[in-house]
Coordinates of C-alpha atoms in Angstrom, one line a residue:
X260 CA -16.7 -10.2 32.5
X261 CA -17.5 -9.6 36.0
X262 CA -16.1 -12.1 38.8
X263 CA -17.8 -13.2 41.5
X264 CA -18.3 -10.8 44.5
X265 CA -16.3 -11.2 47.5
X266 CA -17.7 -9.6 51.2
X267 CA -18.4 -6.4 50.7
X268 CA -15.8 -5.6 47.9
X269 CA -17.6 -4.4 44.8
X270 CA -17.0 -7.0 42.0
X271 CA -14.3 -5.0 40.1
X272 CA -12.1 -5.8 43.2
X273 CA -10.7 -9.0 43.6
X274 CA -9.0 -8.8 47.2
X275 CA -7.8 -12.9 48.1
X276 CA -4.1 -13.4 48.8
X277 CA -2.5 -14.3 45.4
X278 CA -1.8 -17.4 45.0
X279 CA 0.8 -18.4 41.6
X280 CA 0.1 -21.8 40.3
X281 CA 3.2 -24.2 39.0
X282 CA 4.9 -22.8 36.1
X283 CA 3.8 -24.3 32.7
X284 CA 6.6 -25.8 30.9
X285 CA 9.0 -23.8 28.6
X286 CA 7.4 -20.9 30.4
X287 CA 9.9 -18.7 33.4
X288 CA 8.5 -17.2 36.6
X289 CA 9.6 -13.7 36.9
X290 CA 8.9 -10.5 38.5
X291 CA 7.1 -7.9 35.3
X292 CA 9.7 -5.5 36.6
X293 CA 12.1 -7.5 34.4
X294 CA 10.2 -6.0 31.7
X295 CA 8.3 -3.2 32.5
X296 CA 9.8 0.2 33.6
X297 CA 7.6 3.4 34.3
X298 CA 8.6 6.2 31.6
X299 CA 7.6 9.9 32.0
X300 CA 7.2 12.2 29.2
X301 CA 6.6 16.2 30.5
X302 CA 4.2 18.4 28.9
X303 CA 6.1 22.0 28.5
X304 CA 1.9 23.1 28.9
X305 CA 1.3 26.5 27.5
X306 CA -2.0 28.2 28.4
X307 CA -3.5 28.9 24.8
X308 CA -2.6 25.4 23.4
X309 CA -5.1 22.3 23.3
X310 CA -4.3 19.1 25.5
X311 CA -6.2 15.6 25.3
X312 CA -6.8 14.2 28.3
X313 CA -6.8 10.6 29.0
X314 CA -9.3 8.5 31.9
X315 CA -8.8 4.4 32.0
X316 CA -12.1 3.1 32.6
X317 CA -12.9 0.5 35.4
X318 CA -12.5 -3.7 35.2
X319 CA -10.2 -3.1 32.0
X320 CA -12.7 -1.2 30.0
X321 CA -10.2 0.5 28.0
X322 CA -8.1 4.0 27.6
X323 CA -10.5 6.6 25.8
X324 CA -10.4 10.7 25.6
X325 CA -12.0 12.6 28.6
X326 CA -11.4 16.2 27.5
X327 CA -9.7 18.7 25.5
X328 CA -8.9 21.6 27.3
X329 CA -6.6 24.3 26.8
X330 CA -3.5 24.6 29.1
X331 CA -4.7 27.5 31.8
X332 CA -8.3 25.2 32.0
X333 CA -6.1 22.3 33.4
X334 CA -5.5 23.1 37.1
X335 CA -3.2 20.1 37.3
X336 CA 0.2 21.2 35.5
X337 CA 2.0 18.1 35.9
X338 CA 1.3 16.3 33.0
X339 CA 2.6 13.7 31.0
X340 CA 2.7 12.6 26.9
X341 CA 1.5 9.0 26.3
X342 CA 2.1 6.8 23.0
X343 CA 0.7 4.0 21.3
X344 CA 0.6 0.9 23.1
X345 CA 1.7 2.5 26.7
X346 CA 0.5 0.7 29.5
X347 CA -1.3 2.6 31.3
X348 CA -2.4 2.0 35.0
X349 CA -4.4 4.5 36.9
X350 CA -2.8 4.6 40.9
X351 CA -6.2 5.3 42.7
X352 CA -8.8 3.1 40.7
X353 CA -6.3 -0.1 40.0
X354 CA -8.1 -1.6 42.7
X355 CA -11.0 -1.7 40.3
X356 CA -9.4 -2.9 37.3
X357 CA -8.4 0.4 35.9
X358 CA -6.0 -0.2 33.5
X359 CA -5.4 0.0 29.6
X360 CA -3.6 0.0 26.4
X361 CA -3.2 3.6 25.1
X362 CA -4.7 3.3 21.7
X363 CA -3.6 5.2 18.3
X364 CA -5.8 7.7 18.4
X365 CA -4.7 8.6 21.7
X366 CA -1.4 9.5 20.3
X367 CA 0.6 12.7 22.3
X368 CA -2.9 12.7 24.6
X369 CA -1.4 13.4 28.5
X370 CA -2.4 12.3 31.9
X371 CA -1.3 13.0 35.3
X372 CA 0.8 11.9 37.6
X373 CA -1.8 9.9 39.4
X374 CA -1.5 7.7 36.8
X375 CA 1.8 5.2 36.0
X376 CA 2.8 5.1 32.4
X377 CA 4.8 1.7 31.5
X378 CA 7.1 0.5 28.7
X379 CA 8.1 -3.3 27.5
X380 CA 11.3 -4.7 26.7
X381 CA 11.5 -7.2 24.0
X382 CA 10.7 -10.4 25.7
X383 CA 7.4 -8.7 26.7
X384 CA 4.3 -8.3 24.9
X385 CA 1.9 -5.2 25.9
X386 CA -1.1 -6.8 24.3
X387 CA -0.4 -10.0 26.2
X388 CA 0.1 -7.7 29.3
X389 CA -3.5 -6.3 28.7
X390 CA -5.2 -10.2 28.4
X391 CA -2.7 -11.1 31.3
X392 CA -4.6 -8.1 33.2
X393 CA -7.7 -10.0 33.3
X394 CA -6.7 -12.7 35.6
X395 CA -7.8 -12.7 39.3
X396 CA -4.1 -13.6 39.7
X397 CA -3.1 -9.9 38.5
X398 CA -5.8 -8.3 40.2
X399 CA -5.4 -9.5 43.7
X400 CA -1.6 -8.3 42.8
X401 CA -2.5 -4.9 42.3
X402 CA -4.6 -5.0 45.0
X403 CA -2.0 -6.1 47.4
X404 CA 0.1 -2.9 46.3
X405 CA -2.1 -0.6 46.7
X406 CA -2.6 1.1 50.6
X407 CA -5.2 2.7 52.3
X408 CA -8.0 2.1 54.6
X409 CA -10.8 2.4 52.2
X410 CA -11.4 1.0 49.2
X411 CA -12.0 4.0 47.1
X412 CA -9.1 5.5 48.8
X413 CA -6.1 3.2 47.9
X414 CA -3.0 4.2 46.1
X415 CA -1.4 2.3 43.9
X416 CA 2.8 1.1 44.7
X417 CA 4.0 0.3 41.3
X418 CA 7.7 -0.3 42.9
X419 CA 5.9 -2.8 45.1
X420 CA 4.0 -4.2 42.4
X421 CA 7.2 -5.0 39.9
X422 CA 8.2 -7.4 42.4
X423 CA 5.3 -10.1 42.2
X424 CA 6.3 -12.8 40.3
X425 CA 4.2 -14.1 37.1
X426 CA 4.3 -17.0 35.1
X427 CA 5.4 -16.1 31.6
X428 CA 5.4 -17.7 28.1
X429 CA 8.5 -17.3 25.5
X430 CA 7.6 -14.0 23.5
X431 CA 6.7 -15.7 20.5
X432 CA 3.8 -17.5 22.3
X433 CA 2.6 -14.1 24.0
X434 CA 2.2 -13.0 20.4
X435 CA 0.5 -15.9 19.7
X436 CA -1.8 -15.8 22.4
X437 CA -2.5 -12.1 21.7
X438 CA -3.5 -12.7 18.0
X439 CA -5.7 -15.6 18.9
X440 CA -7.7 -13.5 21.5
X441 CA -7.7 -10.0 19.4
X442 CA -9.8 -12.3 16.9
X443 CA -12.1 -12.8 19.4
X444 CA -12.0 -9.2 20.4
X445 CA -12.7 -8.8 17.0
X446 CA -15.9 -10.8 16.5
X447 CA -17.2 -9.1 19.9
X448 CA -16.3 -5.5 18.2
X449 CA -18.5 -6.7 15.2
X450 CA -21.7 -7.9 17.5
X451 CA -21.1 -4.2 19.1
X452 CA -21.6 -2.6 15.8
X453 CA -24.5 -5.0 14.8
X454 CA -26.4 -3.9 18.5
X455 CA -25.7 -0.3 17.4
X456 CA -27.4 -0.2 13.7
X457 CA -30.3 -2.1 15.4
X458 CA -30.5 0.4 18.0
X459 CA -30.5 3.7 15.6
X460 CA -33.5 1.6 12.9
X461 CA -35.6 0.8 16.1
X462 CA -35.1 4.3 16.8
X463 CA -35.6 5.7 13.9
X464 CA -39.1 3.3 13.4
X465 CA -40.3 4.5 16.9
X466 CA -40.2 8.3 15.6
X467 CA -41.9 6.7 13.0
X468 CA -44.1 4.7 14.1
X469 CA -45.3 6.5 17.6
X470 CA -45.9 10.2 15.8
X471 CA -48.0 8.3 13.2
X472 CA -45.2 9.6 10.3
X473 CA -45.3 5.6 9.6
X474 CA -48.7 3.8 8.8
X475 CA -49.6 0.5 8.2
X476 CA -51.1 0.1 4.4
X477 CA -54.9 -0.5 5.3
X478 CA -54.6 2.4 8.0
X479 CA -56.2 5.4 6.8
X480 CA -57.5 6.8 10.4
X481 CA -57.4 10.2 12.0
X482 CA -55.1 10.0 15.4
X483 CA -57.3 11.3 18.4
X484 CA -55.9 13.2 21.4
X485 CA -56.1 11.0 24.5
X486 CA -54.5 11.2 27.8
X487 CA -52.5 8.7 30.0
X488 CA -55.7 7.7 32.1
X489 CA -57.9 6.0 29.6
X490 CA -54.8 3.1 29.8
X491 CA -53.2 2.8 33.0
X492 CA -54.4 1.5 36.6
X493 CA -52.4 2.5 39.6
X494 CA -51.1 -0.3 41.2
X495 CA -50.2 -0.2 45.1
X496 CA -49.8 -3.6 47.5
X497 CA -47.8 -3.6 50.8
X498 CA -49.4 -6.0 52.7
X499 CA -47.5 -9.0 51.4
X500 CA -43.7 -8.2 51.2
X501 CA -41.4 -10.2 52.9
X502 CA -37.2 -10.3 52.9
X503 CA -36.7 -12.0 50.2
X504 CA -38.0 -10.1 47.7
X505 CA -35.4 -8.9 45.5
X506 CA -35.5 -5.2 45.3
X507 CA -35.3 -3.5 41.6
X508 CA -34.2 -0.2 40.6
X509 CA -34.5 1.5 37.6
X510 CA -32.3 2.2 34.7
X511 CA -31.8 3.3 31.0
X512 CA -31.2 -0.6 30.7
X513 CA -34.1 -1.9 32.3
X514 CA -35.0 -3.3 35.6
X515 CA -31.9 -4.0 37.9
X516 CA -31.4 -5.7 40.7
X517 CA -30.5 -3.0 44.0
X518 CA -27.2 -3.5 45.3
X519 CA -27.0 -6.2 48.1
X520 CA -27.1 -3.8 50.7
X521 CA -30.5 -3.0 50.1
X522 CA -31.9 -6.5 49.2
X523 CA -33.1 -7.1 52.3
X524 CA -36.0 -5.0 53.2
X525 CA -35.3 -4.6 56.9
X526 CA -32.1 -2.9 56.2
X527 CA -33.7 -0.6 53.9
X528 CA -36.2 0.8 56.2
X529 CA -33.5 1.8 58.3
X530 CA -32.4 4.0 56.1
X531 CA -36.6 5.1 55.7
X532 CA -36.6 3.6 52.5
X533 CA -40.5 2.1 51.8
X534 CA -41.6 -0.4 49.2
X535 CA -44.0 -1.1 46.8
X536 CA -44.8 -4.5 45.4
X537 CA -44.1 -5.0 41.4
X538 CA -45.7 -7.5 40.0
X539 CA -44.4 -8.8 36.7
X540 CA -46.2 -7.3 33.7
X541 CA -46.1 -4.2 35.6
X542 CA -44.0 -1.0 35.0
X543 CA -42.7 1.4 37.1
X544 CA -40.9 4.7 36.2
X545 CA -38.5 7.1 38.4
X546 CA -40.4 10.1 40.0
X547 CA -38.1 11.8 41.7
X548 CA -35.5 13.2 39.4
X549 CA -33.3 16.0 38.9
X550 CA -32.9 16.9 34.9
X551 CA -36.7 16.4 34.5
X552 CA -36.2 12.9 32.2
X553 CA -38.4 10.1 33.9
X554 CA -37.5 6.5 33.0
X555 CA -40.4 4.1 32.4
X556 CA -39.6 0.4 32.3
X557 CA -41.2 -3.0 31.6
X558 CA -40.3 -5.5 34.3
X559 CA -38.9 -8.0 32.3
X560 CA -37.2 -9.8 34.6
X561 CA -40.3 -12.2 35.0
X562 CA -40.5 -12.2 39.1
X563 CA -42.1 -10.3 41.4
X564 CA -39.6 -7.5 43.3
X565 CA -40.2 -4.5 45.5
X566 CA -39.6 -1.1 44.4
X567 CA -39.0 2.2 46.4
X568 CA -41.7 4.8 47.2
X569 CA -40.4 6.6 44.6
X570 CA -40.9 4.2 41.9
X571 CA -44.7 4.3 41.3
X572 CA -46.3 0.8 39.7
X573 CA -48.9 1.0 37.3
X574 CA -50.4 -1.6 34.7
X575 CA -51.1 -0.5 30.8
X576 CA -54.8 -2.2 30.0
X577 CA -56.2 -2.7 26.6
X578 CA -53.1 -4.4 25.4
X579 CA -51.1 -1.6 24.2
X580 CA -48.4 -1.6 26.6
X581 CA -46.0 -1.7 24.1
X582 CA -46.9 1.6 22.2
X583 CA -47.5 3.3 25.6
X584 CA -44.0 2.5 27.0
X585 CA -42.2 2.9 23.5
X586 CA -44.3 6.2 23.5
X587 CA -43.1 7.3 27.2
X588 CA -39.5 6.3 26.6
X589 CA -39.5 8.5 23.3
X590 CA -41.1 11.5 24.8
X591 CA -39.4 11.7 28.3
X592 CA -38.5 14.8 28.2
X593 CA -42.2 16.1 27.5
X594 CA -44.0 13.6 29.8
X595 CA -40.8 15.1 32.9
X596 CA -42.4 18.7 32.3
X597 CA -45.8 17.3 34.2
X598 CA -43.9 17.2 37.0
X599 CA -43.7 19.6 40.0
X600 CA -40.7 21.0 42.8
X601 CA -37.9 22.9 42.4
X602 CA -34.8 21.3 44.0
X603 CA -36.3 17.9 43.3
X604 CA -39.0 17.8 40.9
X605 CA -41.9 14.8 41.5
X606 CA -44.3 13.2 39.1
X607 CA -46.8 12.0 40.8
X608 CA -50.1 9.1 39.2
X609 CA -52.3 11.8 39.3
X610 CA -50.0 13.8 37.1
X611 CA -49.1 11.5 35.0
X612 CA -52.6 10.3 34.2
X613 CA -53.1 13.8 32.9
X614 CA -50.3 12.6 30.2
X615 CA -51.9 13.9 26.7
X616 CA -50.9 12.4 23.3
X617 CA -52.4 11.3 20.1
X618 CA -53.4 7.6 19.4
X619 CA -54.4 5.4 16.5
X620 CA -57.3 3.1 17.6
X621 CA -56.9 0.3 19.8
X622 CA -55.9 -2.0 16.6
X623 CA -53.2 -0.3 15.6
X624 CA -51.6 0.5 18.6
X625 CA -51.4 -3.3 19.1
X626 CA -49.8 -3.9 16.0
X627 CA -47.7 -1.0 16.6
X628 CA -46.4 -2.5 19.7
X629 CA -46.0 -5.7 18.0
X630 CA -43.9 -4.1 15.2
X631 CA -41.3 -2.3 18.2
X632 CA -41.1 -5.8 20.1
X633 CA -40.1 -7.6 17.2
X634 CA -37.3 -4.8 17.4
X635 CA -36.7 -5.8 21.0
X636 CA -36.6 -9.5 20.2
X637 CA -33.9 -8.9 17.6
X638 CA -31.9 -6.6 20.1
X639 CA -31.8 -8.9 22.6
X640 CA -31.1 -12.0 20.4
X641 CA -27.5 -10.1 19.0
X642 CA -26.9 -9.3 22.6
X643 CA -26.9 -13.0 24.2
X644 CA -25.3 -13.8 21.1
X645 CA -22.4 -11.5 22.2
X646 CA -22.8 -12.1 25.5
X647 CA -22.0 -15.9 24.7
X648 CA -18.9 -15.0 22.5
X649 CA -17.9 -12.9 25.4
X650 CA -18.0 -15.8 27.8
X651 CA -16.3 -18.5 25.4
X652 CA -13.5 -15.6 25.1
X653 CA -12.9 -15.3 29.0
X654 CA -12.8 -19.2 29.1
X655 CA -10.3 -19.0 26.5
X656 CA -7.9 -16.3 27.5
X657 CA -8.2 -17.7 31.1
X658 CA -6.7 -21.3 29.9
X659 CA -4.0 -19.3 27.1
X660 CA -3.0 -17.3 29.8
X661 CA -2.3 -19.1 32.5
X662 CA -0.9 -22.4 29.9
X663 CA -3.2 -24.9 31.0
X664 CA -4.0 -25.1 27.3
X665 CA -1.3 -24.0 24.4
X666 CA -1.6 -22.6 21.2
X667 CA -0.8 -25.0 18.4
X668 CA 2.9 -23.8 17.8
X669 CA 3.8 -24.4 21.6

């Protein structure tokens, strides 16, 4: 769950002096370097055999595989063996919550030396370790071991590190607290796999549905060729914005809000960057790209922003917004190839208005787009729904993990 920002940290760092509150009862306060010690397994690499390598994702996202390469592809030839249930902490993005679990599939995968590799004695738990590592209290640690000047330039001093002092709970209550919150993890795992089969059938009824394999029962027409222009107006208002509009960028996700640096207009045009109004109800795609896919997107975010030159804003008319965008985002690729340059390719209005497709009539592409946002609605539903589980879990582990509430054996 991401934390609140501080300055100009990005919000995976949390950089405040830490600070360790009174130490629960039944629980001791104790440097992790009690319990932890940093084990190193070498790889004897040869050049023809196949390695796995290993990458910990950011604000404790999880170990997963990065490559497979064989032994004279890896330029690095320190490497390291990692088991099951290793902690692993990567030195130079720690700062940013990088660190993990090795999981069982990862089994005899290797990593580098820029990474620490860490083993438990028996009055520590590794899966309380990884809940523990969600507390600010753990991050500002790591943070505070870590030197450099720049943020994205700080290494990691585990022997530094080993020293802070936590507040720890008698093993059997670790456990405890790990099983309580791996149920959790659990449920969120399911909603994950819930979002995923909805994602694949709205996919599958937009190939469907948009290429006209899919009809309604009392539809029996021909589909005509059309092109872009008979729907869209060009929209294009500069006259009104001020510094508080919130400037949006977009994504594969959706709308997004820029990052605060370039929320406020005047420090954008600084950097020459101008800015179209975007009303809500409008979309906007990216037309400036360089792997010829353009992004089209729906402001759903319900206020009006400001978007960069290169974002142009156009309205759909008619009412069929919904098949035109679920049409654009399917056929990317082929709506990109209108587009012009070399280093950079552009896809300018008047290029995209010369979009061609086939179309039902007006009817049907309404109910079309009905059909696809009903998909949407459902989408989004299992996605607060997980989103909330997600929050209730944070609340939890924060309170089991620091003991201001026990489980029910304690």
């Amino acid at each position: 769950m991401a934390k609140k920002r501080n300055g100009s940290f990005p919000e995976s760092v949390q950089p405040g002096i830490p600070k360790l509150y009174e130490t629960p009862s039944g629980w001791t306060r104790e440097p992790l370097g009690a319990h932890l010690c940093e084990v190193k397994r070498p790889v004897d690499m040869t050049d023809d055999a196949e390695y796995k390598l290993v990458t910990v994702k950011r604000s404790r996202g999880g170990a997963e595989e990065r490559s497979v390469l064989t032994g004279r592809d890896i330029k690095v030839k320190s490497q390291f063996y990692v088991k099951p249930n290793d902690f692993l902490i990567s030195k130079r993005q720690i700062v940013h919550g990088a660190c993990a679990l090795v999981p069982d599939e990862l089994d005899q995968a290797i990593v580098s030396n820029e990474y620490a590799v860490l083993e438990a004695g028996d009055a520590l738990d590794l899966d309380f370790l990884k809940y523990l590592s969600h507390s600010i209290y753990f991050q500002q640690t790591c943070f505070h071991s870590s030197i450099g000047v720049h943020v994205e330039k700080m290494i990691f001093k585990l022997d530094q590190w080993l020293k802070w002092e936590f507040n720890l709970p008698p093993i059997a209550e670790q456990k405890r607290i790990s099983q309580i919150l791996s149920t959790w993890d659990r449920a969120v795992g399911a909603m994950d796999g819930m979002i995923k089969n909805c994602l694949l059938e709205k996919k599958a009824l937009m190939q469907q549905l948009l290429e006209g394999k899919r009809k309604f029962p009392s539809d029996n027409e021909i589909w005509r060729p059309v092109q872009l222009s008979e729907f869209i107006e060009e929209h294009r208002d500069k006259s009104k914005i001020q510094d508080e509009y919130e400037v949006l960028t977009s994504s594969r996700e959706g709308l997004v809000r820029q990052n605060a640096y370039f929320r406020n207009r005047r420090l954008a045009e600084k950097n020459n960057i101008g800015f179209n109004i975007l009303p809500p109800e409008y979309i906007t795609y990216r037309s400036r790209s360089d792997d010829g896919v353009f992004r089209f997107n729906k402001n759903h975010l319900g206020i009006t922003g400001i978007v960069s030159i290169y974002y142009p804003v156009f309205k759909v008319v008619g009412g069929v917004d919904e098949f035109l965008l679920g049409l654009l985002k399917l056929k990317e690729r082929q709506v990109g190839s209108y587009s012009v340059g070399t280093s950079q390719t552009v896809l300018s209005m008047s290029a995209l208005k010369k979009v061609k497709f086939k179309a039902p009539s007006q009817d049907n592409m309404i109910k079309i787009g009905k059909a696809l946002r009903s998909a949407d609605l459902r989408i989004q539903a299992l996605k607060k729904k997980k989103e909330l589980i997600e929050i209730e879990k944070y609340a939890l582990m924060q309170q089991l993990i620091s003991g201001e509430r026990r489980t029910a054996h304690s």
